[in-house]
């Protein structure tokens, strides 16, 4: 597509429930990133995919968080047993790896605003 | 947690005034990026800086990559109402693990017409 698409744009869930957040990157972008942005703060890195594999998942806060990218395109961020502290905007970004990524930075989606009540 | 200190946290200025914001880090970065984020949207890249000392302009925006590689500033000249938003600096340390960005806490800019 023309840009990075994230769905849903808003998600309200009850504490303890399971949620899935979807990211559809720009066609041809091999690198995909998930970031989390809490209110009044800058985005914080969660996980980076190069193709189908998670090249760096050091930002995932705990084992309730998991992400997949089975075909190297669409990615799903999965959160189990949600807690109120998980409430944030989850941003996805994609980029061309290598030269493209360095010269032009990422392209971010509009994010999914997750509210855990 | 975040490693970049961005200041000021917020600014309320009159239309037509110039704006300056900066970012400092305890770590060296190879690339500095400046983003703008509007409500309900993801950050949009404004300017990218690739080497120490580099000064780059994009219209009314000017940014510099500090010579120590630990800081950067962004200037906006002759501000207009559509400049309102949150500005983020981000540092990139290219390595084989990927191009992970570290963001500052943001500067919220408000412009009074």
Short mmCIF file of C-alpha atoms in Angstrom, two decimals:
data_model
loop_
_atom_site.label_atom_id
_atom_site.label_comp_id
_atom_site.label_asym_id
_atom_site.label_seq_id
_atom_site.Cartn_x
_atom_site.Cartn_y
_atom_site.Cartn_z
CA UNK A 1 0.00 0.00 0.00
CA UNK A 2 0.90 3.66 -0.08
CA UNK A 3 1.66 3.86 3.62
CA UNK A 4 1.91 1.78 6.76
CA UNK A 5 -1.55 0.64 7.79
CA UNK A 6 -2.43 -0.30 11.37
CA UNK A 7 -5.65 -1.83 12.58
CA UNK A 8 -7.63 -1.30 14.63
CA UNK A 9 -7.05 2.40 15.18
CA UNK A 10 -8.53 2.10 18.66
CA UNK A 11 -8.96 -0.89 20.93
CA UNK A 12 -10.56 -0.96 24.36
CA UNK A 13 -10.20 -4.20 26.26
CA UNK A 14 -10.74 -5.47 29.75
CA UNK A 15 -7.86 -6.27 32.06
CA UNK A 16 -6.77 -9.86 31.60
CA UNK A 17 -7.96 -10.19 28.02
CA UNK A 18 -5.87 -11.06 24.96
CA UNK A 19 -5.43 -8.57 22.10
CA UNK A 20 -3.90 -8.60 18.64
CA UNK A 21 -2.71 -5.52 16.82
CA UNK A 22 -2.05 -5.65 13.11
CA UNK A 23 0.48 -3.84 10.94
CA UNK A 24 0.55 -3.83 7.15
CA UNK A 25 3.87 -2.29 6.03
CA UNK A 26 4.72 -0.50 2.83
CA UNK A 27 5.02 -3.00 0.00
CA UNK A 28 8.63 -4.06 -0.49
CA UNK A 29 9.87 -2.88 2.90
CA UNK A 30 11.76 -5.76 4.44
CA UNK A 31 12.29 -4.19 7.87
CA UNK A 32 9.39 -3.78 10.28
CA UNK A 33 9.44 -2.23 13.75
CA UNK A 34 7.01 -2.01 16.64
CA UNK A 35 7.21 0.89 19.08
CA UNK A 36 5.10 1.78 22.09
CA UNK A 37 4.27 5.38 22.96
CA UNK A 38 2.90 6.20 26.38
CA UNK A 39 1.06 9.45 26.96
CA UNK A 40 3.40 12.45 26.87
CA UNK A 41 6.45 10.43 25.91
CA UNK A 42 8.41 9.52 22.83
CA UNK A 43 8.08 6.13 21.17
CA UNK A 44 10.02 3.26 22.74
CA UNK A 45 11.37 0.34 20.76
CA UNK A 46 9.74 -3.06 21.19
CA UNK A 47 10.81 -5.40 18.39
CA UNK A 48 12.40 -5.38 14.94
CA UNK A 49 11.79 -7.84 12.11
CA UNK A 50 14.04 -8.40 9.15
CA UNK A 51 11.92 -10.46 6.80
CA UNK A 52 10.10 -13.15 8.74
CA UNK A 53 12.44 -13.34 11.68
CA UNK A 54 12.63 -11.19 14.80
CA UNK A 55 16.15 -9.78 14.59
CA UNK A 56 15.89 -7.87 17.87
CA UNK A 57 13.16 -8.32 20.48
CA UNK A 58 15.07 -6.71 23.33
CA UNK A 59 12.41 -4.03 23.82
CA UNK A 60 9.53 -6.37 24.62
CA UNK A 61 8.70 -5.65 28.28
CA UNK A 62 7.87 -9.21 29.32
CA UNK A 63 6.70 -12.57 28.03
CA UNK A 64 3.10 -11.41 27.73
CA UNK A 65 4.16 -9.61 24.57
CA UNK A 66 4.83 -11.49 21.36
CA UNK A 67 4.97 -10.55 17.69
CA UNK A 68 5.00 -12.51 14.45
CA UNK A 69 5.54 -11.82 10.79
CA UNK A 70 5.01 -15.21 9.17
CA UNK A 71 5.26 -14.21 5.51
CA UNK A 72 7.60 -11.26 5.81
CA UNK A 73 4.90 -8.68 5.24
CA UNK A 74 2.00 -8.22 7.69
CA UNK A 75 2.93 -8.36 11.36
CA UNK A 76 0.78 -8.99 14.42
CA UNK A 77 1.66 -7.83 17.92
CA UNK A 78 0.02 -10.04 20.51
CA UNK A 79 -0.50 -9.14 24.16
CA UNK A 80 -1.71 -11.74 26.63
CA UNK A 81 -3.36 -11.09 30.00
CA UNK A 82 -3.47 -7.36 29.38
CA UNK A 83 -2.79 -4.99 32.26
CA UNK A 84 -3.79 -1.36 32.69
CA UNK A 85 -0.14 -0.40 32.31
CA UNK A 86 -0.22 -1.73 28.75
CA UNK A 87 -2.42 1.18 27.74
CA UNK A 88 -0.52 3.17 25.11
CA UNK A 89 -0.33 3.88 21.41
CA UNK A 90 1.39 1.04 19.58
CA UNK A 91 3.20 2.29 16.49
CA UNK A 92 4.44 0.23 13.60
CA UNK A 93 7.07 1.40 11.13
CA UNK A 94 8.67 -0.08 8.07
CA UNK A 95 11.76 0.72 6.05
CA UNK A 96 14.00 -0.50 3.31
CA UNK A 97 16.95 -2.18 4.94
CA UNK A 98 20.42 -0.80 4.52
CA UNK A 99 20.87 2.34 2.48
CA UNK A 100 17.20 3.23 2.33
CA UNK A 101 16.70 2.86 6.04
CA UNK A 102 19.69 4.98 6.92
CA UNK A 103 19.07 7.76 4.44
CA UNK A 104 15.34 8.20 4.89
CA UNK A 105 14.43 6.88 8.31
CA UNK A 106 11.28 4.95 8.92
CA UNK A 107 7.71 5.43 7.76
CA UNK A 108 5.35 5.15 10.69
CA UNK A 109 1.73 4.11 10.73
CA UNK A 110 -0.90 6.09 12.62
CA UNK A 111 -0.81 3.64 15.49
CA UNK A 112 -3.31 1.64 17.51
CA UNK A 113 -4.47 3.28 20.70
CA UNK A 114 -4.90 0.49 23.25
CA UNK A 115 -6.87 1.18 26.40
CA UNK A 116 -7.05 -1.49 29.09
CA UNK A 117 -9.87 -0.92 31.56
CA UNK B 1 14.20 3.81 29.15
CA UNK B 2 14.93 6.73 26.89
CA UNK B 3 18.47 8.04 26.65
CA UNK B 4 17.80 11.33 24.90
CA UNK B 5 17.02 14.52 26.79
CA UNK B 6 14.95 16.91 24.74
CA UNK B 7 14.22 20.50 25.70
CA UNK B 8 12.14 22.43 26.16
CA UNK B 9 9.26 20.11 26.94
CA UNK B 10 6.79 22.66 25.63
CA UNK B 11 6.73 26.07 23.99
CA UNK B 12 3.93 28.55 23.48
CA UNK B 13 4.90 31.21 20.95
CA UNK B 14 3.41 33.92 18.79
CA UNK B 15 2.97 33.30 15.08
CA UNK B 16 6.00 34.62 13.20
CA UNK B 17 8.49 33.92 15.96
CA UNK B 18 11.46 31.63 15.56
CA UNK B 19 11.69 28.41 17.56
CA UNK B 20 14.67 26.46 18.79
CA UNK B 21 14.74 23.07 20.46
CA UNK B 22 17.56 20.68 21.22
CA UNK B 23 18.40 17.16 22.14
CA UNK B 24 21.32 15.75 24.10
CA UNK B 25 22.44 12.21 24.66
CA UNK B 26 24.79 10.30 26.89
CA UNK B 27 25.60 8.06 23.93
CA UNK B 28 27.02 8.69 20.47
CA UNK B 29 24.74 8.29 17.49
CA UNK B 30 25.60 7.92 13.80
CA UNK B 31 22.44 9.59 12.59
CA UNK B 32 20.08 12.16 14.07
CA UNK B 33 16.50 12.46 12.91
CA UNK B 34 13.82 15.01 13.68
CA UNK B 35 10.15 14.01 13.51
CA UNK B 36 6.85 15.85 13.90
CA UNK B 37 3.77 14.13 15.28
CA UNK B 38 0.24 15.45 14.93
CA UNK B 39 -2.60 14.19 17.16
CA UNK B 40 -3.72 10.71 16.21
CA UNK B 41 -0.92 10.22 13.73
CA UNK B 42 2.47 8.58 13.68
CA UNK B 43 5.69 10.61 13.60
CA UNK B 44 6.63 12.07 10.22
CA UNK B 45 10.27 12.58 9.28
CA UNK B 46 11.30 16.24 8.89
CA UNK B 47 15.08 16.23 8.65
CA UNK B 48 17.84 13.60 8.76
CA UNK B 49 21.47 14.31 9.67
CA UNK B 50 24.20 11.84 8.81
CA UNK B 51 27.54 13.22 9.97
CA UNK B 52 28.94 15.27 12.80
CA UNK B 53 28.77 19.00 12.17
CA UNK B 54 26.25 18.66 9.36
CA UNK B 55 23.80 21.53 9.00
CA UNK B 56 20.69 20.79 6.93
CA UNK B 57 17.66 22.84 5.98
CA UNK B 58 14.19 21.87 4.84
CA UNK B 59 12.20 24.99 4.06
CA UNK B 60 11.83 26.94 7.31
CA UNK B 61 13.45 24.13 9.29
CA UNK B 62 17.16 23.92 10.02
CA UNK B 63 18.85 21.20 12.02
CA UNK B 64 22.42 20.47 13.02
CA UNK B 65 24.26 17.34 14.05
CA UNK B 66 26.53 18.25 16.95
CA UNK B 67 30.27 17.78 16.56
CA UNK B 68 30.42 15.47 19.58
CA UNK B 69 27.73 13.28 17.97
CA UNK B 70 25.83 13.50 21.24
CA UNK B 71 23.52 16.40 20.46
CA UNK B 72 21.39 18.05 17.81
CA UNK B 73 19.18 21.09 17.50
CA UNK B 74 16.20 22.03 15.38
CA UNK B 75 15.23 25.58 14.48
CA UNK B 76 11.95 26.69 12.93
CA UNK B 77 11.89 30.18 11.47
CA UNK B 78 8.82 32.39 11.13
CA UNK B 79 6.43 29.94 12.78
CA UNK B 80 2.92 29.47 11.43
CA UNK B 81 -0.16 27.87 13.03
CA UNK B 82 0.33 24.57 11.19
CA UNK B 83 3.68 24.14 12.95
CA UNK B 84 1.70 23.12 16.03
CA UNK B 85 2.49 19.59 17.11
CA UNK B 86 5.02 17.52 18.99
CA UNK B 87 8.58 17.43 17.72
CA UNK B 88 10.78 14.46 18.49
CA UNK B 89 14.48 13.98 18.06
CA UNK B 90 15.71 10.46 17.47
CA UNK B 91 19.14 8.93 17.39
CA UNK B 92 20.11 6.02 15.22
CA UNK B 93 23.12 3.81 15.79
CA UNK B 94 23.60 1.73 12.69
CA UNK B 95 24.77 -1.74 13.48
CA UNK B 96 24.25 -5.27 12.33
CA UNK B 97 21.35 -5.70 14.74
CA UNK B 98 19.24 -3.27 12.80
CA UNK B 99 18.34 0.37 12.76
CA UNK B 100 16.67 0.91 16.11
CA UNK B 101 15.70 4.48 16.88
CA UNK B 102 15.96 6.00 20.33
CA UNK B 103 13.55 8.91 20.79
CA UNK B 104 13.60 11.97 22.98
CA UNK B 105 10.62 12.89 25.12
CA UNK B 106 9.32 15.46 22.63
CA UNK B 107 8.79 19.21 22.50
CA UNK B 108 5.17 20.31 22.32
CA UNK B 109 4.86 23.43 20.21
CA UNK B 110 1.86 25.70 20.42
CA UNK B 111 1.54 28.71 18.11
CA UNK B 112 -0.77 31.62 18.84
CA UNK B 113 -2.12 33.26 15.68
#
